[in-house]
Tab-separated table of C-alpha atoms in Angstrom:
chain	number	residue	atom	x	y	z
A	1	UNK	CA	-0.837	-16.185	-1.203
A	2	UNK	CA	0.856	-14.269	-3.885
A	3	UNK	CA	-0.763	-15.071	-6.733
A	4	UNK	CA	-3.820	-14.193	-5.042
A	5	UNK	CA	-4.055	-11.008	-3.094
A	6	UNK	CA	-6.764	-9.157	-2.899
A	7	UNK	CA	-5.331	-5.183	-4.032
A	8	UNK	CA	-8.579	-4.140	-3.415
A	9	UNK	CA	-8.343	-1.557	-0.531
A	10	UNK	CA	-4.630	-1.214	0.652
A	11	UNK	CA	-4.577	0.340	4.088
A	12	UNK	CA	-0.768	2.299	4.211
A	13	UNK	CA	0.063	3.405	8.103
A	14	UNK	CA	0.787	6.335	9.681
A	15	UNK	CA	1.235	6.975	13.224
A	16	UNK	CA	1.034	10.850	13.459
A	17	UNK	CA	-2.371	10.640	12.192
A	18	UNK	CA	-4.020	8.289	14.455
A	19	UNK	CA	-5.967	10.097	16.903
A	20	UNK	CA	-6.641	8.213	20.187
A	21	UNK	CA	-5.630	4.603	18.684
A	22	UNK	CA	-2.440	2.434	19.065
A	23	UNK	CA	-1.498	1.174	15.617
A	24	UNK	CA	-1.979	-1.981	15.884
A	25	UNK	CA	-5.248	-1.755	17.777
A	26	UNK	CA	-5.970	1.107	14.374
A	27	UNK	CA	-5.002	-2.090	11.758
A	28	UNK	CA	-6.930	-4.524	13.191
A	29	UNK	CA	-9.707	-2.451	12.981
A	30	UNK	CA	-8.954	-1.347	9.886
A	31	UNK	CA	-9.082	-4.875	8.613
A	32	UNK	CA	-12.711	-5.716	10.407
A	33	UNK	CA	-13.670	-3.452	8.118
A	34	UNK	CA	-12.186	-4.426	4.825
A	35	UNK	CA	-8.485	-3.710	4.297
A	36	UNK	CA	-7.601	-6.168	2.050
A	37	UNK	CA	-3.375	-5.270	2.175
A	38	UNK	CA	-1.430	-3.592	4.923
A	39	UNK	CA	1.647	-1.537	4.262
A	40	UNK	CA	3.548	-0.313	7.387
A	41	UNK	CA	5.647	2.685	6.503
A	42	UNK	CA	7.549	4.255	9.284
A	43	UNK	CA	10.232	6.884	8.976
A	44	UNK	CA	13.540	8.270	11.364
A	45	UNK	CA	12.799	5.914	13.827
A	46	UNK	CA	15.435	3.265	14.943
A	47	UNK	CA	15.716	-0.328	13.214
A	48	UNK	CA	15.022	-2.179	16.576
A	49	UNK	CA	11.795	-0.062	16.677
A	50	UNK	CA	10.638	-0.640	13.233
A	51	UNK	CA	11.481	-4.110	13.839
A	52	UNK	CA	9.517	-4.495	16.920
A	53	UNK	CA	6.084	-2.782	15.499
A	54	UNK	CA	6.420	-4.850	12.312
A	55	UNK	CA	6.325	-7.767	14.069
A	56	UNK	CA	3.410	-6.304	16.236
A	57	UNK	CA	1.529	-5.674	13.315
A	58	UNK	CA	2.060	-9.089	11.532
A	59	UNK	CA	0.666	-10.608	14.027
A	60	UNK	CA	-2.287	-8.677	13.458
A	61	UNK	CA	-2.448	-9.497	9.608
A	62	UNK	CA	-1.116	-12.944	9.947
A	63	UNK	CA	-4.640	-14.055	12.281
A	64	UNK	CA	-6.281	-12.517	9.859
A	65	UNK	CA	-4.229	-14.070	6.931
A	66	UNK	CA	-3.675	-10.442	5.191
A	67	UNK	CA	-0.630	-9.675	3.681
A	68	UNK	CA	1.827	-7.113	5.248
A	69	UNK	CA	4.021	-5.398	2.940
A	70	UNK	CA	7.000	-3.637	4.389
A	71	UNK	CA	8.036	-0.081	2.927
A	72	UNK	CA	11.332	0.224	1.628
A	73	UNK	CA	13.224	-1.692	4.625
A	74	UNK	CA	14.056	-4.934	2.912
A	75	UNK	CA	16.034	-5.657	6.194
A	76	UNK	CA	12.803	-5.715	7.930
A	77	UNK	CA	10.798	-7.089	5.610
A	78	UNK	CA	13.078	-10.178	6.024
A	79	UNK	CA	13.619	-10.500	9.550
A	80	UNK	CA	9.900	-10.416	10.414
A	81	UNK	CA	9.283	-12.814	7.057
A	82	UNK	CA	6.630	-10.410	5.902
A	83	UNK	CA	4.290	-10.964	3.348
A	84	UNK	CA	6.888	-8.726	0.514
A	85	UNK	CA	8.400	-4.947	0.065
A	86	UNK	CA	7.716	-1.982	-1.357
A	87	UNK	CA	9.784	0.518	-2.439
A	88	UNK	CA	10.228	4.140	-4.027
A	89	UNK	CA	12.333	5.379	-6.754
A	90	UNK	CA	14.835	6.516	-4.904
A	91	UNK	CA	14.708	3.085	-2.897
A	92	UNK	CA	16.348	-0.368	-3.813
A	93	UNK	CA	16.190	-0.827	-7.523
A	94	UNK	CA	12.855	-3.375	-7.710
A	95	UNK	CA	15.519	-5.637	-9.662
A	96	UNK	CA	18.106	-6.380	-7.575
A	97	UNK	CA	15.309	-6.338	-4.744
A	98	UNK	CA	13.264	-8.799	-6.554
A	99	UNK	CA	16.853	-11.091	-6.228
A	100	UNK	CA	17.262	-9.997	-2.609
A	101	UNK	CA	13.540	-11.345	-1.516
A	102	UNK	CA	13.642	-14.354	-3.497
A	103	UNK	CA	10.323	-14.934	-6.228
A	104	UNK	CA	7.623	-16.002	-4.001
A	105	UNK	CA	7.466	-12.645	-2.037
A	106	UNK	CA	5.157	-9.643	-3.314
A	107	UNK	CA	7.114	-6.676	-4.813
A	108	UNK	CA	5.641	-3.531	-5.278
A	109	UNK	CA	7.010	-0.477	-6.679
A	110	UNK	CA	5.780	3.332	-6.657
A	111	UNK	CA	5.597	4.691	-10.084
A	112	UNK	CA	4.092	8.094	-12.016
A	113	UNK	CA	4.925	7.250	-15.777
A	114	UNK	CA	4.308	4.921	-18.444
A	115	UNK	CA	8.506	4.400	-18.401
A	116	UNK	CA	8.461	3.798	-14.845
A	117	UNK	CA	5.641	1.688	-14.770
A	118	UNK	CA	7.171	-0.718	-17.586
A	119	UNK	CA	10.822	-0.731	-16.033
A	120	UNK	CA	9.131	-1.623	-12.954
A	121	UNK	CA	6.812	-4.529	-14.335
A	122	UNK	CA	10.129	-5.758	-16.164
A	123	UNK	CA	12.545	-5.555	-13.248
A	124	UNK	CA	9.753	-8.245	-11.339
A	125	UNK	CA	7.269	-6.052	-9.674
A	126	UNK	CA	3.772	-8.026	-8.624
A	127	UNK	CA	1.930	-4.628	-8.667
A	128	UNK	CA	2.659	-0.663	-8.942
A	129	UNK	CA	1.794	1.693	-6.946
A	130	UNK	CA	0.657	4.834	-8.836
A	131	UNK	CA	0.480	8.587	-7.619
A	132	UNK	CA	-0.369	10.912	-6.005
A	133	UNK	CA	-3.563	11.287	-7.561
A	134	UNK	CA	-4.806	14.293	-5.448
A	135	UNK	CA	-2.831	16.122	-2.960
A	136	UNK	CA	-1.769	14.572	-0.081
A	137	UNK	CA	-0.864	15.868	3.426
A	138	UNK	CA	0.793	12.474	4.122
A	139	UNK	CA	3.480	12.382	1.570
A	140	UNK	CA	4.140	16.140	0.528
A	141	UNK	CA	7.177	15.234	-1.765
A	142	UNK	CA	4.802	13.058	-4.184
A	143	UNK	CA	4.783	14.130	-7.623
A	144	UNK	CA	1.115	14.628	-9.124
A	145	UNK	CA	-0.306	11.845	-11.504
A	146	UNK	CA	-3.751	12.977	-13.314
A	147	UNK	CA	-6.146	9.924	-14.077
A	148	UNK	CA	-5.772	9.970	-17.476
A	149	UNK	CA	-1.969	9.480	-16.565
A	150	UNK	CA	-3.009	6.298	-14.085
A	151	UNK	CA	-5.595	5.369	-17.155
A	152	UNK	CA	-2.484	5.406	-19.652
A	153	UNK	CA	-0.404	3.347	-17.038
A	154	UNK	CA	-2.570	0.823	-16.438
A	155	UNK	CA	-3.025	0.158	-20.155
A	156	UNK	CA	1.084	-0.250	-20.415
A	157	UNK	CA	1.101	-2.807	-17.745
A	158	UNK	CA	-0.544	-6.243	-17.049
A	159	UNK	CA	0.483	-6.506	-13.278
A	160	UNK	CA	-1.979	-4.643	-10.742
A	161	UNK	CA	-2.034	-0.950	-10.797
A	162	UNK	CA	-3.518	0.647	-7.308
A	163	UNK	CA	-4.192	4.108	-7.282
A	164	UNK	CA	-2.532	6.596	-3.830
A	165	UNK	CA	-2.463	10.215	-3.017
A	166	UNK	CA	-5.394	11.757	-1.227
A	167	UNK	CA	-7.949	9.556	-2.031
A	168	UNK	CA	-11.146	9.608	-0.146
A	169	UNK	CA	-15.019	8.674	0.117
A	170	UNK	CA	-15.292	11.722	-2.163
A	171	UNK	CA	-13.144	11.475	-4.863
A	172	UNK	CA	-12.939	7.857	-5.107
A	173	UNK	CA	-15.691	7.343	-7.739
A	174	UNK	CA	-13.317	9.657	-10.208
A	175	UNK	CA	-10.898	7.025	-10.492
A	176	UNK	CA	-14.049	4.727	-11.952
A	177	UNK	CA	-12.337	5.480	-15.883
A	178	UNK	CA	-8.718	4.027	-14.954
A	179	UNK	CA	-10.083	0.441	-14.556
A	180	UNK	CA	-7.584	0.081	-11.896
A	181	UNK	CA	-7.113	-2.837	-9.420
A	182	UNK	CA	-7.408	-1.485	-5.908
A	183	UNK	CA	-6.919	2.096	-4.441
A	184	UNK	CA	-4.472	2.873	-1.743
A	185	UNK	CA	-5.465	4.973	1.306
A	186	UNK	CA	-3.949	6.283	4.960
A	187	UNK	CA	-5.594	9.246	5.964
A	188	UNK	CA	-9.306	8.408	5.174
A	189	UNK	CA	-9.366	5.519	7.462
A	190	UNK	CA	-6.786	6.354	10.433
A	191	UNK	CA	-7.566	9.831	10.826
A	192	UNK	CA	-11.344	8.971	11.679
A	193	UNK	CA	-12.537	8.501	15.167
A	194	UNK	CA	-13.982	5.151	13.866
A	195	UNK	CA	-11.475	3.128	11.637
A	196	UNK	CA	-13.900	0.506	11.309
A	197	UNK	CA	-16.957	2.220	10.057
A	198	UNK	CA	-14.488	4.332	7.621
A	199	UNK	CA	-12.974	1.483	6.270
A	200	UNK	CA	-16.284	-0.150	5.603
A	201	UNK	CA	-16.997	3.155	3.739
A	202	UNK	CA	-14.045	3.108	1.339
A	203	UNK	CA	-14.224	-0.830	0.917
A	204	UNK	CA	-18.242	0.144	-0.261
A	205	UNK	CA	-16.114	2.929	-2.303
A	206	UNK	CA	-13.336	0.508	-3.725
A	207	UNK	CA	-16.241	-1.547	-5.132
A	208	UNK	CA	-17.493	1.322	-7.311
A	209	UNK	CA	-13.875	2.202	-8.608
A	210	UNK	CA	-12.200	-1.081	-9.051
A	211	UNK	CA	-12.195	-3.563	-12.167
């Protein structure tokens, strides 16, 4: 599987913005639609709870054989055998987590420079994660990429390179010029009454964008 996953449109959860949806009920739905990659992200809660909705939610993905990348918890990651990790720059270091989950698991690693973006490609990373690209209510501490920036990183790299921050069925069609590989959304498909039909929308959108 990890030589060929599909970056196209990379659902990343959120709880506090689903509206009258369970998560997993919000994923699967999310995936009828066209999420190609699910990352579950979950902050200050307990391990045994993170533990217990990741393995909720991979059985989601796993019936329909998406990947499920786990943010920064390479403890969870391994105990539910998820699909791979991602993490932060103030996370692991993507090198010794690249040792820690063993070669054939996906890595992924959230970058905003040409530096970052290289260190990361060298230290093992299967794809980056670049942004934010537009302000974003869902991760406030993000620093601010332009697309010219994501355009530069994605020349500097020959891994993956999805696009995060704000993105929507608006904007979308901006990132067209960055020839990148898949854009990364929360809020524009689990803040809508119908995850489905909005994830249909920014699969239609991902088509436009991606290369």
């Amino acid at each position: 599987m990890k030589n060929n996953v599909n970056y196209k449109l990379y659902l990343v959860t959120d709880r506090d913005i689903l509206k009258n949806n369970d998560l997993s009920k919000a994923v699967e739905q999310a995936i009828l639609g066209g999420v190609t990659l699910v990352q579950l992200r979950e902050k200050d809660i307990s391990t045994r709870e993170f533990y217990n909705i990741a393995l909720n939610i991979k059985r989601i993905t796993d019936i329909y054989d998406i990947p499920l990348i786990i943010n920064d918890r390479l403890d969870i990651a391994l105990s539910i055998d998820a699909a791979g990790l991602h993490v932060g720059q103030k996370d692991m270091p993507a090198d010794i987590a690249r040792k820690l989950i063993g070669k054939d698991k996906i890595l992924g690693v959230s970058v905003c420079s040409v530096d970052e973006a290289r260190k990361a490609e060298k230290d093992g990373a299967d794809y980056i994660g670049v942004g934010a690209i537009f302000p974003t209510s869902t991760k406030k501490d993000a620093d601010a990429v332009s697309i010219e920036r994501l355009k530069e990183i994605k020349e500097s790299v020959s891994i993956p390179v999805v696009a995060i921050g704000g993105i929507n069925e608006n904007n979308a069609v901006l990132l067209k010029p960055a020839k990148i590989d898949g854009i990364a959304v929360v809020s524009c498909i689990l803040g809508k009454d119908n995850i489905k039909q909005a994830a249909k929308i920014m699969s239609e959108c991902a088509d436009n964008v991606i290369y």
